[in-house]
Structures are given as structure tokens and as C-alpha cells.
Amino acid sequence: MSLDLALALSSAKPAGSRPYFMDPEVERVLNILMATVQELAVTRERLDTLERLLEAKGVVAQSEIERFEPTKDQAAERGLWMQEYLNRVLRTLQQEAEAMQTKGDLASEEVALEVSRADA
Amino acid sequence: MDGSPDLKNAGPAQSYSGPPDYRVVGRHGVFPETSHDEIARFNFLAHMNRHLSTRIMPAVKTAWERRAGPAFETRESRAPKDRHEVRKALLQDPYYQAWSALRRATMEQRQQAGRWIALRQAEILSAKVDGLTKAGDRLELDPALPIPRYVSAVDHHCMPGSYHREVFPGDVSGAANYDSGIFATTGGALGRFSDGGGHAVVKWVRKTLPDFRPHRILDIGANLGQNVLPIAQAFPDAEVIALDVGAPMLRYGAARAKSLGVENVRFVQGDGSDLSRWANGSFDWVQTTMTLHELSLTSIKAIFAETFRVLSHGGIVLHVEQPQYAADMPLFEQAMRDWDAFYNNEPFWSTMHELDLDGFMVEAGFDRAKLIHDGVTAVVDKDVFPDAADDEGEDYGRKAAWHVIGAVK
Ligand SMILES: C[S@@+](CC[C@H](N)C(=O)[O-])C[C@H]1O[C@@H](n2cnc3c(N)ncnc32)[C@H](O)[C@@H]1O
């Protein structure tokens, strides 16, 4: 019950209309970005807690993390992960590039008319 | 003790000057539980606020001096005549826009983070508060009390639900959100229990009026009582009334006080502009702390008049607030201080800070020769918290350094 309340209401808008300082579209993206920046800091703090606990328990020393050198295979796996990651994050630029190279790309709305015509 | 060696000059802590980790926050019986990541979110927000005020805001002044100001003078062939013209000119400047957008976003994120914490345990908190306040006479609510228009029209400091709304009967999540988040908003500058203002007032009274032995104290707009508890603790023989219009704040505040072992405060729902339940001369001390700026012109006048009436002869009134916009305060500073008025839902802030409060006090009946003016800074545990008294920086309206304006009747 409380969790439902939190999901429904934690991001509620305060009474009073919101000022925008930039184009609302730009500020919207900034707002989402800053929330993401915050969550990255949260993850970083959690990781830091984990590393310190592991060190305190004698499992992994922080210096081992600093000096860690991946094997060739590990480096390749990590490199692939990085490539996959960037592809995913920068999806929109790849699609813009493909669009520039495409001629006569139709919108679905146009095709909708076309395929609905009796003589199609 | 956290197990680190006792070498005061050894590690990074020695030269560190940022906000303390949230985990030093003062917890009481109804303080919401916080997970690792919820704390990390508050840590981020405290640092974000500090970054905005120390790293980004100074350049807003540069933008004004080099860009927005000269552009205004070129356009209008004159200097700006008031702070509103300065603010409107700043609104055109991309740096002010970026700073403003980030400051607003940070405020909204702070509300979101605190609301998540409070709402996800809202029923548990409500039950705890109920358990601590059911018995006894430390809480007195008046469900019929009208909520003033200036409280309900916009939610102050972008806090959804303001001081008075409940999500279900008996809900205190608004108060728990407020209480848990102040530390992040202020970077701990108000101390463990966000009560550095109250301690500052006590210190001021002890120093300025060493023989003052108050018996009955009224705090108007006491909220959840964070700054009135130090007063009650400093004068344990006094009976203290914490007055507010918001029932959830009072319920939470009464439970909080109970769990902290402060017994001489009664949390009463009422409006400071009508103290008719108390006879003339009922109190020897009336206090408001950071409350005047959240009123309206009519209510501030009514509150001053009622304050005069309920004070006994020789009694004192003290209002703690951010400084007024005096004629010698640069228009740029006034415009920056006005930010919260217009962009952080503090609609009376701007007007309040230009009022002739002395004149209002005299109109209410106080003797001009017995008015009080002074300055105080938050009193905090300096080992853990940044001290506003040592802070050369300016946060235009948010620094833990205030003016005291008051009077002896
Ligand atoms: C910013 S808070 C005060 C903070 C608190 N005094 C402190 O020391 O942290 C303003 C409070 O004033 C209350 N308030 C506003 N108008 C009031 C009135 N006319 N009478 C009593 N309380 C009022 C609000 O409900 C709110 O809790």
C-alpha cells in the first residue's frame, strides 16, 4: 500500500504553475539528465561502500582494484560491452545518419493511406 | 568512533569543507528510515546545492556585470530602477537561465527524494506518531481551522501538499519529507536536528537578556518544532506553545518532541492572526523563526497586533528572518534573493523583505525606542558541521545567517 502511494505520488507536482527558464523541451531533457546524474552518484556511492566492505573483510583490497589488469580475453569482453553500450546510448545519432542516406522514406501515416485505398 | 586512527591531521577529512555525510543526521522516534541509496541521493543533493552556490552562482554576477546589465543599459539608456527590472533582464541571460533551471531541478529532485522515503513508509510513520501522541495533552488539533489562502494557493518551496494536506487521515508523510530533506537542502548547515536557528536564538537571549526567565512562550508558525525545541530545552520551567495551521506538521512535531524527551511543549493548531483563545498578557515571549516570509500582508499585520496584545509587560517578541532589502543592498543582490519568491514558490518573500517592519511593529503598539535589531548565525556542532559564521560565501537567501527583529513590550 505505501509503496503504491510512493510510486503514484513521490514525483507529484507542487501547486503553482512551473516556470521554465529555457525552451521547455530543452529544460525537460535537462531535468531528466540531472535525475540521471543523481542516480549515477547513488550507484557510485553504493559501489564505494561495497569496495570498502570487501576491503575491510579482507576479500579485495582497493589497491588490487586500482592495479587490476584484464587478460586479453577479459579486455575484449569489456571492449565489446563498451561498444554495445555506446551503440545503445547513441542510438538516435545512428538513426539520424541512416535517415540522411535514405531517399524517399515514407511515413507510416502516408503508407496507411496508401494501403487503405480500394485500388491499392 | 569509526575505527580510523586518532590522527587529527592525517587524512582528507582534515581539509574537507563540504557538507557532512547524511548519516550524521539526528534521528528520533518518528524519523523515517532511510536506505543506503536514499541517503546517497540526499548526499548528492547536498553537494549539488553547494556546487550551485559556490561554483555556478558566482558567475551569474559576472553575466550581470558583463552582459545582462550592459545590455539593459544599452536598450533602455538608463540603469535599472528596481530589483524586478534586474531580475527580468537576467531572465534573458543564458547563464542565469542555466543556473535557474538547475536550481529548480535540484529543488524538485530533493522533494522527490524525500517524498519517496516518506511515502513508502507512510502508514508505519502514521502509526508511530499515533502511538506517541494518543495519550496526554501535548497535541491539540482543530480540524475546522481554515487554511489561509497564502498557504494553499501555491505549495511553498515546491513541497507538494504544503504543510496541511494529508494523503490519508492521520498521514504525516509531508512532515517526514520536510524533516528528512532539510539536511540535504541546507547541506547540514542547520545541524544534526536542523535546529541551529533555535540554538542561535537561545544563545542570543542568554547573552542579551541574561536575567530573562520566561514562563510562557509562544512560537507562531512552529512547523514541526525543530527550532522551538532548543528554546523549550533551554527553559525547562517554561510552558511552550508551538502554534501552526498545518495539522500533519503538528502531529509529527508532537511525536518528535515526545521521542526526544521534550515535555514542556504543546503543539496547537491555530492561526497566529487570531490568538483570541489567549487573554491579554498571556506570554512573556513570542517567537517566529523563518515564518514571516511565508505569510501575507494582512496576516503579518494581524500577527504583529495579536503578538503585542498577548505579550505581558516587559515580554519580548523576536522574529528571525533573512535580512530585509535595505536601500544600500545592491539591486543585483536583491534580485538574486528574490529568486525563491518567484521560482521556488515563496510568493510573499519579495514583498516581505521590502516592508518597513519597524513601522509595522510600532503600528502594532510597540515602542520604537524598544525595538531590537541584531544578527545571528546557526549554532551547530562545529566538529561535524559547516559553520555559517565562518562562511564568507553568499547564498542569497539560503545562508544560515539571519537577522533578528523584535521588541520589548
Ligand atoms: C517556513 S515554516 C516555519 C519554519 C519553522 N518555524 C522553523 O523554525 O523551521 C512556516 C510555517 O508557518 C505556518 N504558518 C503559516 N501561516 C501561519 C499562521 N497564520 N499561523 C500559524 N502558522 C502559520 C506554516 O504552516 C508553516 O509550518
GROMACS .gro file of C-alpha atoms and ligand atoms in nm, chain B residues 148 150-151 157 163 178 219-223 226-227 243-246 249 270-273 289-291 293-295 303, ligand 1:
model
   56
  268PRO     CA    1  -0.506   3.059   0.477
  270TYR     CA    2  -0.144   3.214   0.106
  271VAL     CA    3  -0.067   2.863   0.230
  277HIS     CA    4   0.929   2.575  -0.168
  283TYR     CA    5   0.209   2.197   0.537
  298TYR     CA    6   1.021   1.810   0.519
  339ASP     CA    7   0.613   3.012   1.875
  340ILE     CA    8   0.400   3.110   1.575
  341GLY     CA    9   0.444   2.901   1.259
  342ALA     CA   10   0.637   2.644   1.459
  343ASN     CA   11   0.609   2.383   1.185
  346GLN     CA   12   1.263   2.194   1.502
  347ASN     CA   13   1.363   2.539   1.622
  363LEU     CA   14   0.136   2.708   1.703
  364ASP     CA   15   0.081   2.621   1.339
  365VAL     CA   16  -0.201   2.591   1.087
  366GLY     CA   17  -0.081   2.256   0.949
  369MET     CA   18   0.328   1.905   1.093
  390GLY     CA   19  -0.432   2.765   1.524
  391ASP     CA   20  -0.377   3.079   1.322
  392GLY     CA   21  -0.138   3.341   1.458
  393SER     CA   22  -0.360   3.619   1.332
  409THR     CA   23   1.155   3.168   1.308
  410MET     CA   24   1.165   3.186   0.928
  411THR     CA   25   0.789   3.229   0.926
  413HIS     CA   26   0.820   3.540   0.469
  414GLU     CA   27   0.551   3.275   0.427
  415LEU     CA   28   0.260   3.495   0.538
  423ILE     CA   29   0.000   3.866   1.382
  530LIG     C1   30   0.882   2.802   0.687
  530LIG     S1   31   0.777   2.733   0.805
  530LIG     C2   32   0.847   2.783   0.960
  530LIG     C3   33   0.967   2.709   0.999
  530LIG     C4   34   0.985   2.686   1.146
  530LIG     N1   35   0.942   2.795   1.231
  530LIG     C5   36   1.131   2.660   1.171
  530LIG     O1   37   1.183   2.717   1.264
  530LIG     O2   38   1.193   2.585   1.096
  530LIG     C6   39   0.632   2.833   0.805
  530LIG     C7   40   0.523   2.771   0.891
  530LIG     O3   41   0.426   2.871   0.923
  530LIG     C8   42   0.299   2.811   0.924
  530LIG     N2   43   0.200   2.920   0.912
  530LIG     C9   44   0.173   2.997   0.806
  530LIG     N3   45   0.081   3.089   0.837
  530LIG    C10   46   0.051   3.073   0.967
  530LIG    C11   47  -0.037   3.138   1.057
  530LIG     N4   48  -0.113   3.241   1.016
  530LIG     N5   49  -0.044   3.094   1.183
  530LIG    C12   50   0.031   2.990   1.225
  530LIG     N6   51   0.117   2.925   1.144
  530LIG    C13   52   0.126   2.964   1.016
  530LIG    C14   53   0.305   2.713   0.810
  530LIG     O4   54   0.207   2.613   0.822
  530LIG    C15   55   0.448   2.659   0.823
  530LIG     O5   56   0.454   2.545   0.901
   0.00000   0.00000   0.00000
